[in-house]
PDB file of N, CA, C and O in Angstrom:
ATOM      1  N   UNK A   1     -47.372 138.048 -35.242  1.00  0.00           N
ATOM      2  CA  UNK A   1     -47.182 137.766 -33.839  1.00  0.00           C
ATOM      3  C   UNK A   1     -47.888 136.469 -33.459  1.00  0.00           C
ATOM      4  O   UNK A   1     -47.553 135.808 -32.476  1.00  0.00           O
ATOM      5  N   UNK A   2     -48.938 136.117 -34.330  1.00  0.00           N
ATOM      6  CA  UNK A   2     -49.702 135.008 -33.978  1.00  0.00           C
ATOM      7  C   UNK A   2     -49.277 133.725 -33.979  1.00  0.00           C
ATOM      8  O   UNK A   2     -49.643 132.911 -33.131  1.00  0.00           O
ATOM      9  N   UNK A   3     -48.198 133.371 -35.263  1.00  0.00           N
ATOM     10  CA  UNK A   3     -47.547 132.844 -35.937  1.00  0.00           C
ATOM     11  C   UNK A   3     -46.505 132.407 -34.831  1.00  0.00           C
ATOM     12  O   UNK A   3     -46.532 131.315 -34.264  1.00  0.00           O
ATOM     13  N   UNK A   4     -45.576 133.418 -34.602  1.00  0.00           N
ATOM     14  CA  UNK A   4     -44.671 133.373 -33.322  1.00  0.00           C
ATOM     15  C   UNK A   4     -44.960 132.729 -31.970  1.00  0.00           C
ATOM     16  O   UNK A   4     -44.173 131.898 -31.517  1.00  0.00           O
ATOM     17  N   UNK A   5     -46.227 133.138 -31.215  1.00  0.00           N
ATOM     18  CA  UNK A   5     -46.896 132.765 -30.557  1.00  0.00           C
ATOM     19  C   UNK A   5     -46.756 131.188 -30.702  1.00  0.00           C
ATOM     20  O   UNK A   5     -45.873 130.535 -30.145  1.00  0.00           O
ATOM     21  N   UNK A   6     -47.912 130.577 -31.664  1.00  0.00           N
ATOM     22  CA  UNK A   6     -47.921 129.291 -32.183  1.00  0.00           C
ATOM     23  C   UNK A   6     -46.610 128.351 -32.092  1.00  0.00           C
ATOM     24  O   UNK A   6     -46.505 127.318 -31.431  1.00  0.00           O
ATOM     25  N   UNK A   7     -45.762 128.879 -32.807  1.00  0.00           N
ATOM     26  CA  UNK A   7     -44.441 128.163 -32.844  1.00  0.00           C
ATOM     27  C   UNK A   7     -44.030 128.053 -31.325  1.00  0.00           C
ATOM     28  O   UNK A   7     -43.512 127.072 -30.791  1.00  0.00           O
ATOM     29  N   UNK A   8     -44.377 129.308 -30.708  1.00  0.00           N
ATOM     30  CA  UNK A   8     -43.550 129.085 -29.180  1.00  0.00           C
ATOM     31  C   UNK A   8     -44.107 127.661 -28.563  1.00  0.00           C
ATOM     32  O   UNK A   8     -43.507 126.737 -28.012  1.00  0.00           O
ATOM     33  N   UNK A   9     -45.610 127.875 -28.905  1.00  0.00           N
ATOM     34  CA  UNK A   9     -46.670 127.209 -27.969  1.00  0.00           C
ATOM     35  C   UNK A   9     -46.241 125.506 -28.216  1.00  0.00           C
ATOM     36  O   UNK A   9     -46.329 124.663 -27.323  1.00  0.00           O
ATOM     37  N   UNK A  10     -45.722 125.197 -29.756  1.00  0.00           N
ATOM     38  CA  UNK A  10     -45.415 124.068 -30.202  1.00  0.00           C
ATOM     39  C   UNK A  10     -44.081 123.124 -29.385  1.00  0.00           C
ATOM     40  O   UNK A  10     -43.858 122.020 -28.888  1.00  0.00           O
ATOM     41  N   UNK A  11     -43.439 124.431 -29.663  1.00  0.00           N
ATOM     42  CA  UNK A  11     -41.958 124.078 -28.858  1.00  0.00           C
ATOM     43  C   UNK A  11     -42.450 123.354 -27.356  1.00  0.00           C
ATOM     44  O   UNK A  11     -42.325 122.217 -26.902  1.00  0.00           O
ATOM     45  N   UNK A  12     -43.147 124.779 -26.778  1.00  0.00           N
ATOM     46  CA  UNK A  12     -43.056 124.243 -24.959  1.00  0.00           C
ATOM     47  C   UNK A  12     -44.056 123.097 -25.280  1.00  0.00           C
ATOM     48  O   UNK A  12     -43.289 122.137 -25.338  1.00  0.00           O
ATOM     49  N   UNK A  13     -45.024 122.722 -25.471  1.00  0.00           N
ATOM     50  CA  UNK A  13     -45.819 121.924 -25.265  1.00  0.00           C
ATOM     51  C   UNK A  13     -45.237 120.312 -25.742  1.00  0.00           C
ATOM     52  O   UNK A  13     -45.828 119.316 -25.327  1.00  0.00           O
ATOM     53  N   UNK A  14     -44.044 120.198 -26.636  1.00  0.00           N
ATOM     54  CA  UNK A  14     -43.031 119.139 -26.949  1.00  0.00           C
ATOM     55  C   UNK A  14     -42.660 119.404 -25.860  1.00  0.00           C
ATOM     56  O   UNK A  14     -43.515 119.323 -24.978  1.00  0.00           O
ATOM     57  N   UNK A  15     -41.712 119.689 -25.592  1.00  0.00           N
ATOM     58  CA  UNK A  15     -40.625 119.595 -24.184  1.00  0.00           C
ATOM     59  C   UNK A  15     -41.728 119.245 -23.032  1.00  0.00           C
ATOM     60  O   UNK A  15     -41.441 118.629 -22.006  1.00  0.00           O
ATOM     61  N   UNK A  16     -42.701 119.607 -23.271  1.00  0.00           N
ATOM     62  CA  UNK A  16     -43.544 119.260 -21.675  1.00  0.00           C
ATOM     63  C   UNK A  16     -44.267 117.512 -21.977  1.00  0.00           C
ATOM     64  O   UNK A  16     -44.354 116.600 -21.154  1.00  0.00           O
ATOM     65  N   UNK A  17     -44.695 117.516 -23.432  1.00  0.00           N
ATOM     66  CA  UNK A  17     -45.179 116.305 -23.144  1.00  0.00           C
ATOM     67  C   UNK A  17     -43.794 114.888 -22.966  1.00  0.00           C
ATOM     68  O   UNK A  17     -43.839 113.819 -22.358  1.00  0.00           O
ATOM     69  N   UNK A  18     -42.322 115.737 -24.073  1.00  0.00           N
ATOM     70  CA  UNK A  18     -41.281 114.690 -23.595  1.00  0.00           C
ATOM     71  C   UNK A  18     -40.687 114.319 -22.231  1.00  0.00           C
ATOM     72  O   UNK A  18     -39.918 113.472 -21.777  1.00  0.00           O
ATOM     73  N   UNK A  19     -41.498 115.485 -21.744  1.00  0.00           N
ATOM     74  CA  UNK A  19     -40.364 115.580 -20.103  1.00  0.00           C
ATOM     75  C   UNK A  19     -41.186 114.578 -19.167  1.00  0.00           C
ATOM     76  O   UNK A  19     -40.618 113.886 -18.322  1.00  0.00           O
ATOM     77  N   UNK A  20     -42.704 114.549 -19.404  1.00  0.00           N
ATOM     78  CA  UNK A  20     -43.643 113.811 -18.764  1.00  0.00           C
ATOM     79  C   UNK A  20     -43.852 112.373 -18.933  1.00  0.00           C
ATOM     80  O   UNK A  20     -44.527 111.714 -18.142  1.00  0.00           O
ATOM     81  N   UNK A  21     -43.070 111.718 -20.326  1.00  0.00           N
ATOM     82  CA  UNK A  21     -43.570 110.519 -20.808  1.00  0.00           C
ATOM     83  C   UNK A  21     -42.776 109.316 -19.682  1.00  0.00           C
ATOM     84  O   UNK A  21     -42.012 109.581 -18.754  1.00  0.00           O
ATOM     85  N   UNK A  22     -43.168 108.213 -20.054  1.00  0.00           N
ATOM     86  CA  UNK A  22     -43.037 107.586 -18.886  1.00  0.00           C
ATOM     87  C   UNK A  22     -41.883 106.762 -19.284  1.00  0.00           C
ATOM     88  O   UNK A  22     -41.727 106.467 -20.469  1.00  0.00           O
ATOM     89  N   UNK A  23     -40.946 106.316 -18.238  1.00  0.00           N
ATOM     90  CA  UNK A  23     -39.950 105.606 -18.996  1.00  0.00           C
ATOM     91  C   UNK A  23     -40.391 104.051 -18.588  1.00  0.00           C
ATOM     92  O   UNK A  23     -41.224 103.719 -17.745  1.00  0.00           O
ATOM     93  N   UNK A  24     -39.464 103.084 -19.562  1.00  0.00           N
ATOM     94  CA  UNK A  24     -39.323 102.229 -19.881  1.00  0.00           C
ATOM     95  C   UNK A  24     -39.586 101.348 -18.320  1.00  0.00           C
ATOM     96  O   UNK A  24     -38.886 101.834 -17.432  1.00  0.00           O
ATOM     97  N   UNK A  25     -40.441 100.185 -17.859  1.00  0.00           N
ATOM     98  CA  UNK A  25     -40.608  99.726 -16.583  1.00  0.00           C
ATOM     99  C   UNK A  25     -39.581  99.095 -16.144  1.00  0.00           C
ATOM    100  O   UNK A  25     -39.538  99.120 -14.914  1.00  0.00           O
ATOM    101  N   UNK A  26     -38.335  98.279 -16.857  1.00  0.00           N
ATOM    102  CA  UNK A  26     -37.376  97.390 -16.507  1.00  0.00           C
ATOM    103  C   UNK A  26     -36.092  98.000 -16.374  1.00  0.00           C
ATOM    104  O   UNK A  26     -35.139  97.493 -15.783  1.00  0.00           O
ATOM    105  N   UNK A  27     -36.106  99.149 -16.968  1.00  0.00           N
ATOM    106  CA  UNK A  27     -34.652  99.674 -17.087  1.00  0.00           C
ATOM    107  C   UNK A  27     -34.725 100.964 -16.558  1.00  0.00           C
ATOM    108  O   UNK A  27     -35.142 101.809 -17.350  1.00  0.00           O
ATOM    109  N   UNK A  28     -34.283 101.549 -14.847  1.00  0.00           N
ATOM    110  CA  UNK A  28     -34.272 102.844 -14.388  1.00  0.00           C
ATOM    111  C   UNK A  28     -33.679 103.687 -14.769  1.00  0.00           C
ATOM    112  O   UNK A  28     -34.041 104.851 -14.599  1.00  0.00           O
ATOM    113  N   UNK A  29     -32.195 103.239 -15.627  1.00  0.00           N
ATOM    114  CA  UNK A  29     -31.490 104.142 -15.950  1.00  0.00           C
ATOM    115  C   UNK A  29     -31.780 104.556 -17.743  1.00  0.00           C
ATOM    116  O   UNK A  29     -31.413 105.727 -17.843  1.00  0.00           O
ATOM    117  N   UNK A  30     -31.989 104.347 -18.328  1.00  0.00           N
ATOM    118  CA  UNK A  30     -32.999 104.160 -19.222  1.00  0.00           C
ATOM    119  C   UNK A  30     -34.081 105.745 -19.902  1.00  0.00           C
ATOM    120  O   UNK A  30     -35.279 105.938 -19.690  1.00  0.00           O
ATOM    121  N   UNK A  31     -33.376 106.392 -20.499  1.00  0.00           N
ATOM    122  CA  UNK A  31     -34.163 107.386 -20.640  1.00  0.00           C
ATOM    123  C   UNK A  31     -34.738 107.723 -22.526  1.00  0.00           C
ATOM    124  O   UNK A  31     -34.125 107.639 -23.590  1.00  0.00           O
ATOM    125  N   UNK A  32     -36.154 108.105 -22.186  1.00  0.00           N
ATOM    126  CA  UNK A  32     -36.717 108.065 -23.677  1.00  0.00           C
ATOM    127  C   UNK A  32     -36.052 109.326 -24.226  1.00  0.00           C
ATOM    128  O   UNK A  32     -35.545 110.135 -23.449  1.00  0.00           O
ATOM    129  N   UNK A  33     -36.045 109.467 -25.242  1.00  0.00           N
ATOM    130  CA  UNK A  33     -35.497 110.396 -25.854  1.00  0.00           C
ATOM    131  C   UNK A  33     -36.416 111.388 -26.226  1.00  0.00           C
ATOM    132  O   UNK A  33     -37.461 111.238 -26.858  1.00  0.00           O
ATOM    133  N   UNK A  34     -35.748 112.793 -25.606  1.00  0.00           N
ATOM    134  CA  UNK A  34     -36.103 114.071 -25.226  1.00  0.00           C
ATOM    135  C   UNK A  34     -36.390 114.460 -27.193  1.00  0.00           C
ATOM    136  O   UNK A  34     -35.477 114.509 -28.017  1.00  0.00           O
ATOM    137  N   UNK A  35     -37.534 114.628 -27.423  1.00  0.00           N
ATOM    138  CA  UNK A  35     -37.442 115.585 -28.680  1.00  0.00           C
ATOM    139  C   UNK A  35     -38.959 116.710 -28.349  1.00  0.00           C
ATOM    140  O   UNK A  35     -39.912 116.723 -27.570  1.00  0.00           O
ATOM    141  N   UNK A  36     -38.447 117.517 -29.436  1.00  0.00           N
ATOM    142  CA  UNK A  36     -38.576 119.115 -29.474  1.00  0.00           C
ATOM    143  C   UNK A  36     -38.560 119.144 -31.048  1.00  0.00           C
ATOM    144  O   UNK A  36     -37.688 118.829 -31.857  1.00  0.00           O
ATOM    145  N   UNK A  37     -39.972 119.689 -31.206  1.00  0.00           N
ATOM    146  CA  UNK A  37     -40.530 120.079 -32.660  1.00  0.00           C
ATOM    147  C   UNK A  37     -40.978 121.643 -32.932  1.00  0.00           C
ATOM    148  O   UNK A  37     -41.814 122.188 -32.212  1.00  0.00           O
ATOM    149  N   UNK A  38     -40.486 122.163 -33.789  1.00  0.00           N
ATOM    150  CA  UNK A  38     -41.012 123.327 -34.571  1.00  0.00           C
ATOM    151  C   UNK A  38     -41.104 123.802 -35.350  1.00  0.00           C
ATOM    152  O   UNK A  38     -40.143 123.652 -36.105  1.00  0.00           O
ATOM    153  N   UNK A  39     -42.409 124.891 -35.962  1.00  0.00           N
ATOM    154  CA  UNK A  39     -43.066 124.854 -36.648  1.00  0.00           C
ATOM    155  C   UNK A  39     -43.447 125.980 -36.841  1.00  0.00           C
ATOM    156  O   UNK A  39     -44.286 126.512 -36.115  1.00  0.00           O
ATOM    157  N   UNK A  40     -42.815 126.651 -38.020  1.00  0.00           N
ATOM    158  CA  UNK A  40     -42.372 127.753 -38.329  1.00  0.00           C
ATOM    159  C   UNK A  40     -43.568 128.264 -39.559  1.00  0.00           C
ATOM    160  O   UNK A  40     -44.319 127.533 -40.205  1.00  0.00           O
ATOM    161  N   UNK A  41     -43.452 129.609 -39.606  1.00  0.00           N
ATOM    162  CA  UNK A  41     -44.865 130.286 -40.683  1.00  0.00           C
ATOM    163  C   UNK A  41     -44.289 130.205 -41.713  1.00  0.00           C
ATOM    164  O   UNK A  41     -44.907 129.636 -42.612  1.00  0.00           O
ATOM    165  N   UNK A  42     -42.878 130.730 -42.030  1.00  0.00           N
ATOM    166  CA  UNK A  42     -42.167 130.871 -42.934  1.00  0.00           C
ATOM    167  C   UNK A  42     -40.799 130.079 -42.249  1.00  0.00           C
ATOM    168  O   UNK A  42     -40.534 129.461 -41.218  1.00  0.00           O
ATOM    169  N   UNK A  43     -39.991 130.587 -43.727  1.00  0.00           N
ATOM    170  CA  UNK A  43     -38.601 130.178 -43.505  1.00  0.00           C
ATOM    171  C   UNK A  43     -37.414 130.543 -42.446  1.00  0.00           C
ATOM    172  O   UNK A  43     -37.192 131.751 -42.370  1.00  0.00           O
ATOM    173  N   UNK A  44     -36.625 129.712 -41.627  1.00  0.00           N
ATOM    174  CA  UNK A  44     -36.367 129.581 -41.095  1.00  0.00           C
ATOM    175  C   UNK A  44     -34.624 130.924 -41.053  1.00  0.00           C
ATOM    176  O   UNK A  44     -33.919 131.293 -40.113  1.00  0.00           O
ATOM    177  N   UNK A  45     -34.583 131.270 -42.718  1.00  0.00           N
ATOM    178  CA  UNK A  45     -33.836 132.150 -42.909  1.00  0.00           C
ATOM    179  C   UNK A  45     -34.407 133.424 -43.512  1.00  0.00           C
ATOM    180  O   UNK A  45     -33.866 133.965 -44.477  1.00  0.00           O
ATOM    181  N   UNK A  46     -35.602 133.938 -42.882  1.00  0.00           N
ATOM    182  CA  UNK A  46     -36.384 135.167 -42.798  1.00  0.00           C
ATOM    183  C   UNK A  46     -35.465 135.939 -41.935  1.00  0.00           C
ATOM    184  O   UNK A  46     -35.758 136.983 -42.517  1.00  0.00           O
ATOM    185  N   UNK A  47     -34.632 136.321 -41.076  1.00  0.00           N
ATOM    186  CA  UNK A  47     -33.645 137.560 -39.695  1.00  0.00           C
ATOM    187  C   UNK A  47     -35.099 138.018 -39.086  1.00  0.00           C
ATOM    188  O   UNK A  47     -35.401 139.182 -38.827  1.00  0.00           O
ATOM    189  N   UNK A  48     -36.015 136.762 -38.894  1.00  0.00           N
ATOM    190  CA  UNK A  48     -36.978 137.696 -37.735  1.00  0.00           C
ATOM    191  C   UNK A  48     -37.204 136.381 -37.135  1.00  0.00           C
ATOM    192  O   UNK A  48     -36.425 135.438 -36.997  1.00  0.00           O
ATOM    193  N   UNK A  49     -39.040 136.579 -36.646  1.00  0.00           N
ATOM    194  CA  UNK A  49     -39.422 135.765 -35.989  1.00  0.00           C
ATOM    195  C   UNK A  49     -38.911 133.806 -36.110  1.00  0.00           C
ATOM    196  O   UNK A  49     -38.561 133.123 -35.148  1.00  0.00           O
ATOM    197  N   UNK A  50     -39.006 133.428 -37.258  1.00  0.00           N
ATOM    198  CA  UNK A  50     -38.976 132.003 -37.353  1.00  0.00           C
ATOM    199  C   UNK A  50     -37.561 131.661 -37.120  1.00  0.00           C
ATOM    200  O   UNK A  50     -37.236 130.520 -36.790  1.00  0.00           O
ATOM    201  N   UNK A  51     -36.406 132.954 -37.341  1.00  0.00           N
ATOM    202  CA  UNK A  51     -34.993 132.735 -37.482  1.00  0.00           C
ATOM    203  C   UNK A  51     -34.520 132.327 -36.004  1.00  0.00           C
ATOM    204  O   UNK A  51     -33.653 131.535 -35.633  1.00  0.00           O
ATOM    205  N   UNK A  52     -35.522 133.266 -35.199  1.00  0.00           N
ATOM    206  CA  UNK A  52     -34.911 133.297 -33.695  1.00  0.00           C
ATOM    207  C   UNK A  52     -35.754 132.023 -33.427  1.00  0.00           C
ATOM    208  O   UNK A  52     -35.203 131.452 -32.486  1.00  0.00           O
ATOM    209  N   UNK A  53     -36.811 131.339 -33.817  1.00  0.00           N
ATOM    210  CA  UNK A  53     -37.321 130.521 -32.919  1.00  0.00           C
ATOM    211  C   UNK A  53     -36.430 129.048 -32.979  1.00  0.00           C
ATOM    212  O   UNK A  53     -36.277 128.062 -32.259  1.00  0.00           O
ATOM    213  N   UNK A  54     -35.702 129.798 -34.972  1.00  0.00           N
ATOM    214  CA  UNK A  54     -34.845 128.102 -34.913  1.00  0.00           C
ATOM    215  C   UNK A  54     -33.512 128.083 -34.090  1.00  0.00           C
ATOM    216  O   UNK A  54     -32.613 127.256 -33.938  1.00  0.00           O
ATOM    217  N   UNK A  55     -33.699 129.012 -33.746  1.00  0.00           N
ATOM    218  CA  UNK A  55     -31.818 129.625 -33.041  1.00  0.00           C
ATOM    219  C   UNK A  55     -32.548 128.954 -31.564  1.00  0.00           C
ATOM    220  O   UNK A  55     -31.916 128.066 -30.992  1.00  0.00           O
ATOM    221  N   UNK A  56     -33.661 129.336 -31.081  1.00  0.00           N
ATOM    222  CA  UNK A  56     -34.171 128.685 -29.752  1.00  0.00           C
ATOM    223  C   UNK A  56     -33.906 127.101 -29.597  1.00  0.00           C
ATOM    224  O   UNK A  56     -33.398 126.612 -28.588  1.00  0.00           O
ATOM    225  N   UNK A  57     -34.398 126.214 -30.954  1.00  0.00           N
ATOM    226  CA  UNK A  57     -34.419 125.460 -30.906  1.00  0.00           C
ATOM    227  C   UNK A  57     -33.496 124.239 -31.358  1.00  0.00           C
ATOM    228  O   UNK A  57     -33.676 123.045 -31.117  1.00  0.00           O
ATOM    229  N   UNK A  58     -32.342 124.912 -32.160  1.00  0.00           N
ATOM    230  CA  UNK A  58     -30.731 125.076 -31.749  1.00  0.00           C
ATOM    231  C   UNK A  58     -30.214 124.998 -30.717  1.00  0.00           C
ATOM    232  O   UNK A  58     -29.449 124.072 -30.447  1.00  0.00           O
ATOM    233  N   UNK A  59     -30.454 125.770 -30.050  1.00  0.00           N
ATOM    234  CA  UNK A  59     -29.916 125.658 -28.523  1.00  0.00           C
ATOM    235  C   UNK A  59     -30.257 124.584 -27.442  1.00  0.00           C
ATOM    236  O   UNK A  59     -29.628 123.907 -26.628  1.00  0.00           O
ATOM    237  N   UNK A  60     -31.679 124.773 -27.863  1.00  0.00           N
ATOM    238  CA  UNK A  60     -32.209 123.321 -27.108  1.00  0.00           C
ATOM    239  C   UNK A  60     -31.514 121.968 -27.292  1.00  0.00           C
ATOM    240  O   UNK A  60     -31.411 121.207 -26.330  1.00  0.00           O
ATOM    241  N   UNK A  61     -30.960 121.597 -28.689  1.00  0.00           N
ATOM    242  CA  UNK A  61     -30.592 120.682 -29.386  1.00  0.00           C
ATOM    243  C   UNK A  61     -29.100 120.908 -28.446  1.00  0.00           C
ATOM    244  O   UNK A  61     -28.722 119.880 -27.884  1.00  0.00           O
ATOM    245  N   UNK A  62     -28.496 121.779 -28.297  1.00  0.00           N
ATOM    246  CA  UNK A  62     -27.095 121.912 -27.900  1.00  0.00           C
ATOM    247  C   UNK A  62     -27.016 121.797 -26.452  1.00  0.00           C
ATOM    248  O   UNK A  62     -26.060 121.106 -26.099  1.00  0.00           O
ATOM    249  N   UNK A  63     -27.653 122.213 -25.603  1.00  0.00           N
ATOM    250  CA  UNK A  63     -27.487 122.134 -23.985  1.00  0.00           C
ATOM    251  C   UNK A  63     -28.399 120.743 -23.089  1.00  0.00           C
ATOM    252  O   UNK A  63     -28.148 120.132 -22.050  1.00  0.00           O
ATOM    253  N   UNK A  64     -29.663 120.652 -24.223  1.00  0.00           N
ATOM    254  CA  UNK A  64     -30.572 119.585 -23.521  1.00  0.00           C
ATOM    255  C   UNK A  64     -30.232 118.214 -24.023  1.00  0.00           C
ATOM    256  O   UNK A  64     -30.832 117.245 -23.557  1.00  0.00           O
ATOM    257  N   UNK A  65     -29.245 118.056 -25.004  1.00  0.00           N
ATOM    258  CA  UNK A  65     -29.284 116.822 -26.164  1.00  0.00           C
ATOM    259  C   UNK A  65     -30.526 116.209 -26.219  1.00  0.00           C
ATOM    260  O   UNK A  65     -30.913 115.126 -25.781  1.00  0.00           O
ATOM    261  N   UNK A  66     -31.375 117.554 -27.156  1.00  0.00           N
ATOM    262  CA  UNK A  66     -32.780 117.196 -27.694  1.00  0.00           C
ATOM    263  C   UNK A  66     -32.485 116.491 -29.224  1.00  0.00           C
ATOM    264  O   UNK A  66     -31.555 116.773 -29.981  1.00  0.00           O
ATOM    265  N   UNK A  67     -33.671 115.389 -29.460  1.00  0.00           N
ATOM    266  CA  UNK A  67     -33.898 115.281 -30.878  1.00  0.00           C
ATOM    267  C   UNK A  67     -34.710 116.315 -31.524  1.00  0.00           C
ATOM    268  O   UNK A  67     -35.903 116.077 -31.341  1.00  0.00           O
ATOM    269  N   UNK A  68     -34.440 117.714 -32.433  1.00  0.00           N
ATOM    270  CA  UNK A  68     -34.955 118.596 -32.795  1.00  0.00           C
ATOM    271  C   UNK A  68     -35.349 118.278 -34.209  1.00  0.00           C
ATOM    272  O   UNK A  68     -34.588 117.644 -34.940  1.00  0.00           O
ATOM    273  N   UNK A  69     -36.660 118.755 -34.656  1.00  0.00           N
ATOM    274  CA  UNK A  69     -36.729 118.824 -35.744  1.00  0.00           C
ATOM    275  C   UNK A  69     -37.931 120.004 -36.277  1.00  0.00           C
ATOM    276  O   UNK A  69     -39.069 120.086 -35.816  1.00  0.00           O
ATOM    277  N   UNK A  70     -37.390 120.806 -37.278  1.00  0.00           N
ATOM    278  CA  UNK A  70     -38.153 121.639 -37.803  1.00  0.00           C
ATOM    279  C   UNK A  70     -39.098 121.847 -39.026  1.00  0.00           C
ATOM    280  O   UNK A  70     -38.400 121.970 -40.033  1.00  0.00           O
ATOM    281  N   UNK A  71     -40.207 121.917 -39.263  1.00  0.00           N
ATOM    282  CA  UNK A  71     -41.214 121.986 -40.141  1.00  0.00           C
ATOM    283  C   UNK A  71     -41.539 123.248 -40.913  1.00  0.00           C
ATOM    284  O   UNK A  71     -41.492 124.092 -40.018  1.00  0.00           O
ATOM    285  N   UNK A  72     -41.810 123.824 -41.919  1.00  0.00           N
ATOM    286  CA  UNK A  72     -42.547 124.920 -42.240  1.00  0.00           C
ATOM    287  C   UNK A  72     -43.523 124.338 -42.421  1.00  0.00           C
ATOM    288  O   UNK A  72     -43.643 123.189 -42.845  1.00  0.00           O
ATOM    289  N   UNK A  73     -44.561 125.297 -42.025  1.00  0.00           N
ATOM    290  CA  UNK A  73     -45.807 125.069 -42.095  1.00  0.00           C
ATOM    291  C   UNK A  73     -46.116 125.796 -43.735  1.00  0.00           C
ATOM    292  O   UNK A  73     -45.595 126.851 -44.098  1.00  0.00           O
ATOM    293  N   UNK A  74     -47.098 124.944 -44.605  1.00  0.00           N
ATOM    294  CA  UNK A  74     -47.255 124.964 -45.862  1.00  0.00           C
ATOM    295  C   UNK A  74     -48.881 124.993 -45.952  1.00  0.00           C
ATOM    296  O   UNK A  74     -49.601 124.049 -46.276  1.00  0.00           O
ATOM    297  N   UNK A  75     -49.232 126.147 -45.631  1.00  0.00           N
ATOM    298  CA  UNK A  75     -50.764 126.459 -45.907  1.00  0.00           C
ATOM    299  C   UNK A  75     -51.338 127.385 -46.988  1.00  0.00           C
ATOM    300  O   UNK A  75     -50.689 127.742 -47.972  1.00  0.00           O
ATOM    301  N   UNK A  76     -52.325 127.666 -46.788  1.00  0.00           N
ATOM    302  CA  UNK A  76     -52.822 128.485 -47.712  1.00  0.00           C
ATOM    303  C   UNK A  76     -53.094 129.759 -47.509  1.00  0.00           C
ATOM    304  O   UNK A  76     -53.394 130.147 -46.380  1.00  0.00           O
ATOM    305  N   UNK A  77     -53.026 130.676 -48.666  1.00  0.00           N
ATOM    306  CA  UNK A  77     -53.339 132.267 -48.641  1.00  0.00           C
ATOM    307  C   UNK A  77     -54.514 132.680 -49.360  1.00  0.00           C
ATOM    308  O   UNK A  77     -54.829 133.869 -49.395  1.00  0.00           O
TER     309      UNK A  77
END
């Protein structure tokens, strides 16, 4: 659950710092490009937690035209 947690926390905290960044001073119409990172415990084709967070972040990619990109996290046991 901790794991899950984490990944969520990764996601929103991308989307919040892309949504906040400042755009470009000369050009109003001009927008930086929205990306969204996550960062998964395991594999992304586990049918649990990391599966749904990439399906979240899928979607994001599909309705927000985010630049998405996903990581496993590669630590130690």
């Amino acid at each position: 659950m901790k794991s899950f947690s984490f990944a969520c926390a990764i996601v929103v905290a991308s989307a919040l710092l892309a949504s906040c960044s400042p755009q470009p001073a000369g050009d109003s119409t001009a927008k930086a490009p929205f990306k969204v990172a996550l960062l998964t415990p395991g594999p992304v084709s586990d049918a649990g937690w990391s599966a749904m967070a990439y399906d979240g972040l899928q979607q994001i990619k599909k309705d927000l035209g985010a630049d998405v990109n996903n990581q496993e996290a590669k630590g130690t046991q």
